[in-house]
Tab-separated table of C-alpha atoms and ligand atoms in Angstrom:
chain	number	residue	atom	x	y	z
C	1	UNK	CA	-6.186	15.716	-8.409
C	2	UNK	CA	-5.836	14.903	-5.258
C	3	UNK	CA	-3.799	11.660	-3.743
C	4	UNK	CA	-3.955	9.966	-0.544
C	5	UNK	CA	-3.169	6.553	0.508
C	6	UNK	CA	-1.089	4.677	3.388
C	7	UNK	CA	0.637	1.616	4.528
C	8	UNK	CA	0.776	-0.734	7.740
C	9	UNK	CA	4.150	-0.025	9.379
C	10	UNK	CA	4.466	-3.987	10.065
C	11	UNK	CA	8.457	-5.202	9.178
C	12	UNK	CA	9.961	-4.222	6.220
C	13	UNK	CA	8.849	-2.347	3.016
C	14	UNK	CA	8.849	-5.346	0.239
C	15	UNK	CA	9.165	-5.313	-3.107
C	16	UNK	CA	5.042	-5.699	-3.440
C	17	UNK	CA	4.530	-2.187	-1.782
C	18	UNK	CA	7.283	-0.567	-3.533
C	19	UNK	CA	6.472	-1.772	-6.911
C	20	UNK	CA	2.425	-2.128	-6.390
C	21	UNK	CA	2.253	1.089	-4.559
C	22	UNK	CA	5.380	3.458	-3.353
C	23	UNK	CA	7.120	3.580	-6.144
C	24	UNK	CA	3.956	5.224	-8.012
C	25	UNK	CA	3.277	7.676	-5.062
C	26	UNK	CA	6.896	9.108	-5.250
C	27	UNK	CA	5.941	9.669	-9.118
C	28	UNK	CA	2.659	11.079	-8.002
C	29	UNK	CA	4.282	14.074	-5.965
C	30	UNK	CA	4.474	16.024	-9.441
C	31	UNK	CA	1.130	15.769	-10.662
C	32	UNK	CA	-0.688	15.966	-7.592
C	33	UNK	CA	-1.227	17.240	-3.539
C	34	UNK	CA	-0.298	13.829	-2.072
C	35	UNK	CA	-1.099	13.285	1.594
C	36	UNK	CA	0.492	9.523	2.646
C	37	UNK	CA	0.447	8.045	6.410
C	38	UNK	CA	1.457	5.079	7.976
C	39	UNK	CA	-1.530	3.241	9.090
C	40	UNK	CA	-0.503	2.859	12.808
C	41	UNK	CA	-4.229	2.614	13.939
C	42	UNK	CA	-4.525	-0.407	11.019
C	43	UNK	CA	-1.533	-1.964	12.693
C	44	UNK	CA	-2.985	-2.769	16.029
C	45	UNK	CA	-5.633	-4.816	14.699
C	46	UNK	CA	-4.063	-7.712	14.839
C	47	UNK	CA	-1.778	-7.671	18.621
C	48	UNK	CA	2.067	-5.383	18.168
C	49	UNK	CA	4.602	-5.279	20.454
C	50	UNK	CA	4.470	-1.963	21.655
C	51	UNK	CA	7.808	-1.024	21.418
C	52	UNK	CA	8.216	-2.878	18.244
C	53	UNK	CA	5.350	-0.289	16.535
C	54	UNK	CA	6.268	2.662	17.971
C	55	UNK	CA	9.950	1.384	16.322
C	56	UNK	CA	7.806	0.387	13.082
C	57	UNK	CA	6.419	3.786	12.288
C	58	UNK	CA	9.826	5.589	12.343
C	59	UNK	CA	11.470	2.982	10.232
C	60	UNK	CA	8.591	2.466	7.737
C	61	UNK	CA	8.726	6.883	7.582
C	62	UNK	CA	12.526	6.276	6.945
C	63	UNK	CA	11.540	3.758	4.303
C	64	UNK	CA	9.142	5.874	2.600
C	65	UNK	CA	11.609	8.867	2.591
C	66	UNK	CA	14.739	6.732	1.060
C	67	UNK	CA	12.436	5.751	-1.801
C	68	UNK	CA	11.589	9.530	-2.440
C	69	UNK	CA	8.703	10.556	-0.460
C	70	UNK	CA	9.472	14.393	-0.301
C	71	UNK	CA	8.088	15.743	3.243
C	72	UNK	CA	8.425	19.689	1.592
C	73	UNK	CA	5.930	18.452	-1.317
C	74	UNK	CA	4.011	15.425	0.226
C	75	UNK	CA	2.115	15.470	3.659
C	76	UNK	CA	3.628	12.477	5.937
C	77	UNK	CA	2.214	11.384	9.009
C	78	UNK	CA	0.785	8.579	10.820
C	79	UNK	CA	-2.792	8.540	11.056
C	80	UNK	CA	-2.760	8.307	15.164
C	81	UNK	CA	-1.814	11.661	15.324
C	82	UNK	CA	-4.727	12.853	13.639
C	83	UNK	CA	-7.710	11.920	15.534
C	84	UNK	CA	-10.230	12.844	12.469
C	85	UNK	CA	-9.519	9.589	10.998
C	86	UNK	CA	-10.991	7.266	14.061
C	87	UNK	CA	-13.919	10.339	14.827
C	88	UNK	CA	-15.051	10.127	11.065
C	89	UNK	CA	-14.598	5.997	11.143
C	90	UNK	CA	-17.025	6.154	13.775
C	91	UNK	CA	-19.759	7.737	12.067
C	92	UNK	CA	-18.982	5.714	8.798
C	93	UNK	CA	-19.563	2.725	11.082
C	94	UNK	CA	-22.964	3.558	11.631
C	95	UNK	CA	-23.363	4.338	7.450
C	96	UNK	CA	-21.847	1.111	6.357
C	97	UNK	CA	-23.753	-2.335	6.110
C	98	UNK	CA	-22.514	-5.608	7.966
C	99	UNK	CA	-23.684	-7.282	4.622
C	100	UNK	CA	-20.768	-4.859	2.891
C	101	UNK	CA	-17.832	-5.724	5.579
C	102	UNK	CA	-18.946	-9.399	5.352
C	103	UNK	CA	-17.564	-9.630	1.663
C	104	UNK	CA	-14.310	-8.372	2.279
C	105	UNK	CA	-11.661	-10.661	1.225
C	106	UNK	CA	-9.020	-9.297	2.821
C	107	UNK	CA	-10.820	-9.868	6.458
C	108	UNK	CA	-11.681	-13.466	5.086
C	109	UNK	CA	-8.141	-14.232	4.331
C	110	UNK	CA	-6.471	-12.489	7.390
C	111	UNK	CA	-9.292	-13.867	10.046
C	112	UNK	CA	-9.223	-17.550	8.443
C	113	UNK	CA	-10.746	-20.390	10.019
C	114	UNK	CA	-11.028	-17.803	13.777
C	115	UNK	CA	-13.262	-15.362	12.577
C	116	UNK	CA	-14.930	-15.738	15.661
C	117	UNK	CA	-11.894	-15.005	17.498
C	118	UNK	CA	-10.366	-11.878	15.163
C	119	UNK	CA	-10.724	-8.449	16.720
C	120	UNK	CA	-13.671	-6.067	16.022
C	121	UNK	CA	-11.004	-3.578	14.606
C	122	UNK	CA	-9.838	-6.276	12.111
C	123	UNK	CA	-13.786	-6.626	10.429
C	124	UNK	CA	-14.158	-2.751	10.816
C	125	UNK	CA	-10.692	-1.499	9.233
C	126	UNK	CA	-11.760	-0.914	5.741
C	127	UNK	CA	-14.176	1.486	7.440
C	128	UNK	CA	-11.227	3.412	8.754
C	129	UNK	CA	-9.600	3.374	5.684
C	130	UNK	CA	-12.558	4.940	3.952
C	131	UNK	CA	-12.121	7.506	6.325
C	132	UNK	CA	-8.518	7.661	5.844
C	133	UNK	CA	-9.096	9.055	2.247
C	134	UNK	CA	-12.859	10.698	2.428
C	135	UNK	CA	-11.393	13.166	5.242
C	136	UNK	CA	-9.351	14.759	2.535
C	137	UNK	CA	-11.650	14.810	-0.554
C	138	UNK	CA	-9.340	12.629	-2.239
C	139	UNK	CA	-9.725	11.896	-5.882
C	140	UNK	CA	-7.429	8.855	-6.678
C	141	UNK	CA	-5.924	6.290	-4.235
C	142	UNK	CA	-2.727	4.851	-5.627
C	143	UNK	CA	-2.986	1.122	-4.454
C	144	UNK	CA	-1.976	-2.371	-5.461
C	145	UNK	CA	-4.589	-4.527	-6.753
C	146	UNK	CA	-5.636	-6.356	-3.414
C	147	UNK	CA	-7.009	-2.988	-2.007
C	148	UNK	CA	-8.854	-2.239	-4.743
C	149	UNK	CA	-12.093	-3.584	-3.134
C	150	UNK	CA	-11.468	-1.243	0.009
C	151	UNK	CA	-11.396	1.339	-2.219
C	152	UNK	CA	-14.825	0.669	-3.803
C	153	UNK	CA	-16.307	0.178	-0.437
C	154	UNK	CA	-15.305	3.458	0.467
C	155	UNK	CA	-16.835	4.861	-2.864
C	156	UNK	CA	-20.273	3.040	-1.293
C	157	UNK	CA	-19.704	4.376	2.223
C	158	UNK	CA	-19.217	7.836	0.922
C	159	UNK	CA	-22.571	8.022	-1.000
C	160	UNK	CA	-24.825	6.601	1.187
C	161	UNK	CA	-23.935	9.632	3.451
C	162	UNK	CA	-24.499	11.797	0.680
C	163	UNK	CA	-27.584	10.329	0.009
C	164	UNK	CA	-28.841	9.387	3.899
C	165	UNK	CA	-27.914	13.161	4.369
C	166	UNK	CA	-28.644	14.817	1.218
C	167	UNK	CA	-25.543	16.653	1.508
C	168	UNK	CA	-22.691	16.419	-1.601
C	169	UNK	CA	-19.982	16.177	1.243
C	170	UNK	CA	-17.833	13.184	-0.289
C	171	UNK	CA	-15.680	13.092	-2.868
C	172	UNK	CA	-15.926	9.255	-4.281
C	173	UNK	CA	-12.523	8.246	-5.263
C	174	UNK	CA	-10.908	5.965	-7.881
C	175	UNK	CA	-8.245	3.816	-7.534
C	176	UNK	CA	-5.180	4.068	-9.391
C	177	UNK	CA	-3.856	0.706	-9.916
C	178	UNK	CA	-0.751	-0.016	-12.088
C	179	UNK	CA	-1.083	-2.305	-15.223
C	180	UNK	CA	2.247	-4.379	-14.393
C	181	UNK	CA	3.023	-4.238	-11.076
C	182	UNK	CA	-0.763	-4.530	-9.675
C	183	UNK	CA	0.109	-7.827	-8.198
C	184	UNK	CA	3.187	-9.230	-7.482
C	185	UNK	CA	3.764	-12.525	-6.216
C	186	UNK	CA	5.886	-14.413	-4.038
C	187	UNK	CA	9.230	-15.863	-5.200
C	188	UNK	CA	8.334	-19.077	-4.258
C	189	UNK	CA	4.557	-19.346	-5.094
C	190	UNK	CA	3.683	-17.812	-8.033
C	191	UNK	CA	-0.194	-18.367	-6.942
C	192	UNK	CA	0.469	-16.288	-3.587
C	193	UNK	CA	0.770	-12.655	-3.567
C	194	UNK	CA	4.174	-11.473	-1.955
C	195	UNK	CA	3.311	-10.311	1.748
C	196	UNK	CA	5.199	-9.425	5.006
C	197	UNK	CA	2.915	-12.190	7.042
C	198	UNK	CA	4.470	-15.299	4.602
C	199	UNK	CA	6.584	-17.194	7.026
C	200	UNK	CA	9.427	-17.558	4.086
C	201	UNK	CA	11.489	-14.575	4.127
C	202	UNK	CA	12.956	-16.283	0.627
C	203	UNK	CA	9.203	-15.373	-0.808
C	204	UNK	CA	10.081	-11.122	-1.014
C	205	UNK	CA	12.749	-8.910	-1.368
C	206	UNK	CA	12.896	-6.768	1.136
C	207	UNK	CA	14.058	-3.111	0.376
C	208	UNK	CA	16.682	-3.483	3.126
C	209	UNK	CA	18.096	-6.646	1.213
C	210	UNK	CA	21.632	-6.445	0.507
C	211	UNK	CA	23.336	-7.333	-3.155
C	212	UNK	CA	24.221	-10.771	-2.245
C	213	UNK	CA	20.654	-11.540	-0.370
C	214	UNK	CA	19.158	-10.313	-3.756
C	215	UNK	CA	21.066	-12.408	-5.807
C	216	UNK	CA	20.415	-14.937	-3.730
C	217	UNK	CA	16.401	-14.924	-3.540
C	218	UNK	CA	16.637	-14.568	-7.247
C	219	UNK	CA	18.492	-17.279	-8.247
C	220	UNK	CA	16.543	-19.754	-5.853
C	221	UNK	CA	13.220	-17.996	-7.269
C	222	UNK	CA	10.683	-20.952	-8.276
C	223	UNK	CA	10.340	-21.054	-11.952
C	224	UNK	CA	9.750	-23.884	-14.733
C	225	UNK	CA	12.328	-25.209	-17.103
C	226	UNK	CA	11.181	-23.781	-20.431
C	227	UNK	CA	13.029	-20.607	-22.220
C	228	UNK	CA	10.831	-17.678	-22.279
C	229	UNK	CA	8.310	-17.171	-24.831
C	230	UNK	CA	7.995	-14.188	-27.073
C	231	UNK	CA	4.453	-12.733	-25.673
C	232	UNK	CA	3.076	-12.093	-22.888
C	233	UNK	CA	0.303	-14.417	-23.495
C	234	UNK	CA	2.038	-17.561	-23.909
C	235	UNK	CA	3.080	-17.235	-20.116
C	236	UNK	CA	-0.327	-17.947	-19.313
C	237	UNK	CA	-0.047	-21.078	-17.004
C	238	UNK	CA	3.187	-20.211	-16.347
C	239	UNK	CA	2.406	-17.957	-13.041
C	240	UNK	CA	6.140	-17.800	-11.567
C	241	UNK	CA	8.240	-16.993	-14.947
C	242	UNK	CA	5.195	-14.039	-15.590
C	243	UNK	CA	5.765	-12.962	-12.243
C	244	UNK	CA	9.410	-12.828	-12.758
C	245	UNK	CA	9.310	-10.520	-16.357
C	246	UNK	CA	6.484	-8.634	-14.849
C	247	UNK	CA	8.996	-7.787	-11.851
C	248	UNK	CA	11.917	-7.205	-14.395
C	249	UNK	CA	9.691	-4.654	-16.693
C	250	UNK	CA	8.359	-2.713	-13.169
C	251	UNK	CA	11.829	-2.187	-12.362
C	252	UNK	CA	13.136	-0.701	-16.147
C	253	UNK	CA	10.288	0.992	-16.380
C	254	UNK	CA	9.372	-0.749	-19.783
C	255	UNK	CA	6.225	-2.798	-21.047
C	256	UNK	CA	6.487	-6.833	-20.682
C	257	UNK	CA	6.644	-7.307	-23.691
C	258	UNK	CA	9.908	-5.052	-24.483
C	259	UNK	CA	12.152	-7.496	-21.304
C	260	UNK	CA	10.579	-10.367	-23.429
C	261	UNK	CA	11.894	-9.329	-26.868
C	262	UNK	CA	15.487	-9.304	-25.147
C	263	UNK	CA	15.073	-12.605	-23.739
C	264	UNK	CA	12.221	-14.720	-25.734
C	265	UNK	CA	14.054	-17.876	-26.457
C	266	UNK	CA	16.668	-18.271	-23.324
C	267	UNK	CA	16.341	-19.877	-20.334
C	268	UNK	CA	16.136	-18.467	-16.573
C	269	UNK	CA	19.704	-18.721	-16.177
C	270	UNK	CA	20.429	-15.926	-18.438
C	271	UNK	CA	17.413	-14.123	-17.119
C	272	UNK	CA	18.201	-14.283	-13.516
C	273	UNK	CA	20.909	-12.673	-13.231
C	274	UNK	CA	19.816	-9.971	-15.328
C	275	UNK	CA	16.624	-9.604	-12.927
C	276	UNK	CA	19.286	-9.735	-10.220
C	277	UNK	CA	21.138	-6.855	-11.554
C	278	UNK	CA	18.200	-4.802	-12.113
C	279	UNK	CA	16.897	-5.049	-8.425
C	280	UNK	CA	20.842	-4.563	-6.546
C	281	UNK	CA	20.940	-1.325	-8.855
C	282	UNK	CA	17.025	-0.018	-7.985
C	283	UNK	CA	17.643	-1.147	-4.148
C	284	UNK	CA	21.176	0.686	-3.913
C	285	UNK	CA	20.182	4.453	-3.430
C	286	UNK	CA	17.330	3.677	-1.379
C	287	UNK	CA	19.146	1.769	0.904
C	288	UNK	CA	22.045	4.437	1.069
C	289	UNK	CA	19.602	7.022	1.826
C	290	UNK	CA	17.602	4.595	4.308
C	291	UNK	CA	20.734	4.105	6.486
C	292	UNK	CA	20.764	8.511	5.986
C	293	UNK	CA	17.175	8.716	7.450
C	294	UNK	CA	17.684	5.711	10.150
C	295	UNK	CA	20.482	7.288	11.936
C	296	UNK	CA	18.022	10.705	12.811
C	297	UNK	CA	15.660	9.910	14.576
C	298	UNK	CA	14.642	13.220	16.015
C	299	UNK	CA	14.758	14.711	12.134
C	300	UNK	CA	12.193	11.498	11.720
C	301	UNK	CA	9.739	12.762	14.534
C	302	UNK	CA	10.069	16.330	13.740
C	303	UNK	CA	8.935	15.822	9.541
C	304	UNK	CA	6.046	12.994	11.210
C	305	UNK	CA	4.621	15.999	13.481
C	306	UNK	CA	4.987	18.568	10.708
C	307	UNK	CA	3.420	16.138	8.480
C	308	UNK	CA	0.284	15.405	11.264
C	309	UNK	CA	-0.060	18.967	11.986
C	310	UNK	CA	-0.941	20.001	7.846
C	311	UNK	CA	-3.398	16.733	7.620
C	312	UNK	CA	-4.977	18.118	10.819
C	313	UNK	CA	-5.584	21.485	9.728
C	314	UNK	CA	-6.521	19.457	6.014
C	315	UNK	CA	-8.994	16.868	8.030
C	316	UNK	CA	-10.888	19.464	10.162
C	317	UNK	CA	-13.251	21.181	7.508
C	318	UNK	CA	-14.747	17.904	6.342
C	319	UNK	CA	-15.226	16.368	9.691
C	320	UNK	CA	-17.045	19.368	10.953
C	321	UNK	CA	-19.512	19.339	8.039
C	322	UNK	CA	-19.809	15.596	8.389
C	323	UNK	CA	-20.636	16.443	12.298
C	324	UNK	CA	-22.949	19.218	11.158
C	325	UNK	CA	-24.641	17.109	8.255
C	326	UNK	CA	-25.353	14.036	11.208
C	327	UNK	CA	-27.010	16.721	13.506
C	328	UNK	CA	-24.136	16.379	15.452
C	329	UNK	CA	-23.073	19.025	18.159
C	330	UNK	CA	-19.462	19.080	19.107
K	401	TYM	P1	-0.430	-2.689	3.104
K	401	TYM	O1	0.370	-2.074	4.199
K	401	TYM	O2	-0.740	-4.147	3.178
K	401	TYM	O3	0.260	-2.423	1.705
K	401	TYM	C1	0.686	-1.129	1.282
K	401	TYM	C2	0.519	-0.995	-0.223
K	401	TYM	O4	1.279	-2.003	-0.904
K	401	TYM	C3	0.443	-2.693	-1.817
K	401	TYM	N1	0.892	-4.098	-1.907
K	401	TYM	C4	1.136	-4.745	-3.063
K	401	TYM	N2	1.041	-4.348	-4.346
K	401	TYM	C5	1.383	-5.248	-5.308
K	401	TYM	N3	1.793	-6.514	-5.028
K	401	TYM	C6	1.891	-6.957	-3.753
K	401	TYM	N4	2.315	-8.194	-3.496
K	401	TYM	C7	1.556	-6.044	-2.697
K	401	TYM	N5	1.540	-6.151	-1.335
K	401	TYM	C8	1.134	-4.941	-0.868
K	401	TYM	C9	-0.955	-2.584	-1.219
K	401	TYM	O5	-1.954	-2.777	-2.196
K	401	TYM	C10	-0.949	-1.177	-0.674
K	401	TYM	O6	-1.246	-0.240	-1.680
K	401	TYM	N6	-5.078	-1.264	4.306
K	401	TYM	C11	-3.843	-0.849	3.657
K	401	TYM	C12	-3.268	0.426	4.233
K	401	TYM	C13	-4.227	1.554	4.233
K	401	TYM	C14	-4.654	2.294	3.108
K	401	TYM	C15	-5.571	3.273	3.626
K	401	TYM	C16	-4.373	2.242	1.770
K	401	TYM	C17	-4.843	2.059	5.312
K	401	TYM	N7	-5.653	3.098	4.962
K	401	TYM	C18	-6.198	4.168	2.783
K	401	TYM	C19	-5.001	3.160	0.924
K	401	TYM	C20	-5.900	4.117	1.432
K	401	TYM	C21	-2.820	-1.958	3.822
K	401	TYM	O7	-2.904	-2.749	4.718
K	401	TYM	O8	-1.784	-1.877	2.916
């Protein structure tokens, strides 16, 4: 088994990534060779602040790191440093279909009503990211749920090259996509999926929240004035208070349906505060070790180059066969 997978180092890490995604990769590290990166090269899609990215990356590495990423088991980097990832997007750009890019959600929701004015590298970015992951023969992506149609076009990307080239070069990956915490939703919408670009910074928790911000967000969380029910299916219809045990069971590490036998019959005001508690005691550690990481900087840069110097010695067999199987001279 092999892992890889990566997030945009935009803002904070939110509850969403931790729960939808990091929280499984630092679980990951003992069953399989993990390779994670911060998707700098994803980042500039949309305009950054220079200063502000470069700032990003470190902070999003420290973020990664307090939540358990281990640098002496896991390969950390950001994928600028390794230039395999934009020299094998390139080629995949000529493999994948404009038909295939056009049904991408995620570029339909982030372009909006200006496609025509969104950036090349916005509608081509899934093509990087099946890069990202085919340059290491991956086998499993962990991911939350609204990547899991990059991670079939990649799967499509990857064998038409093996077919157009009649090579077995690719490894097609699955996605490994968590049952509770596949989709987790905004505080205040329970129709909208929690996100660093929501204006509302009442809508996520933020890893770097402190106890009383918690409580706070918690207790003004949108949710409906009925006790909770004792199955998971009766919260059908009820997309906030599902969101809300689905959080709660994420956290304890227990199926829905166990928070619900403890609480079937009350009301959110017994429930909230328990939620509360759950998230100050998950978000204390990582915070302590965050302010740990935060305060070296150089310690930062050094496990980053470490980290880009393995994926580029990992990266370089691949791209030279997928050179070599284009007719491709270097
Ligand atoms: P990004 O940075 O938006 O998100 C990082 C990870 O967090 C997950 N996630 C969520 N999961 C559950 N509920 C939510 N509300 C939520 N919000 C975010 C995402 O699914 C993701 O797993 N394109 C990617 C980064 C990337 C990548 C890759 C991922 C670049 N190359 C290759 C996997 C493999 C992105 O923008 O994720």
């Amino acid at each position: 088994m092999r892992v890889v997978s990566g997030i945009q180092p935009t803002g904070n890490l939110h509850l969403g990534n931790y729960l939808g995604a990091i929280k499984r990769w630092v679980q990951m590290q003992d069953e399989a060779e993990c390779l994670f990166f911060l998707a700098d090269l994803h980042a500039i899609t949309v305009f950054n602040d220079p200063a502000e990215l470069a700032a990003n990356v470190r902070e999003m590495a420290a973020a990664l790191l307090a939540c358990g990423i281990d640098p002496e088991r896991s390969t950390l980097f950001a994928h600028s440093a390794v230039p395999a990832h934009p020299e094998l997007a390139w080629i995949f750009n000529c493999v994948a279909r404009i038909g295939w890019l056009n049904r991408m959600t995620q570029f339909k929701e982030k372009s909006g009503k200006n496609r025509e004015g969104a950036s090349v590298g916005l509608f081509a970015y899934p093509v990087l990211q099946a890069a990202d992951v085919l340059l290491y023969q991956a086998s499993h992506v962990p991911v939350g749920e609204d990547q899991k149609q990059h991670v079939e076009l990649m799967r499509d990307i990857g064998a038409k090259f093996n077919a157009d080239y009649q090579v077995e070069l690719f490894t097609l990956p699955e996605p490994l996509i968590g049952q509770t915490a596949a989709r987790i939703m905004s505080l205040r919408d329970g129709n909208a999926k929690m996100s660093k670009s929501d204006p509302s910074d009442m809508s996520r928790v933020n890893l770097t929240d402190d106890a009383d911000a918690v409580s706070q967000k918690v207790r003004k969380a949108k949710t409906d004035a009925e006790p909770l029910p004792e199955s998971m299916d009766a919260l059908e219809g009820r997309p906030e208070a599902k969101n809300l045990v689905l959080i709660h069971a994420a956290l304890s590490d227990e199926e829905p349906q166990q928070v619900l036998a403890r609480f079937a019959g009350q009301g959110f005001g017994a429930f909230k505060p328990a939620l509360a508690d759950v998230l100050v005691e998950t978000l204390r550690p990582i915070k302590a070790r965050l302010d740990g990481f935060r305060a070296d900087p150089g310690e930062l840069d050094s496990i980053l180059a470490r980290g880009a110097e393995k994926a580029r010695a990992r990266a370089q067999p691949t791209l030279d066969a997928a050179y070599r199987a284009t007719g491709l001279r270097r």
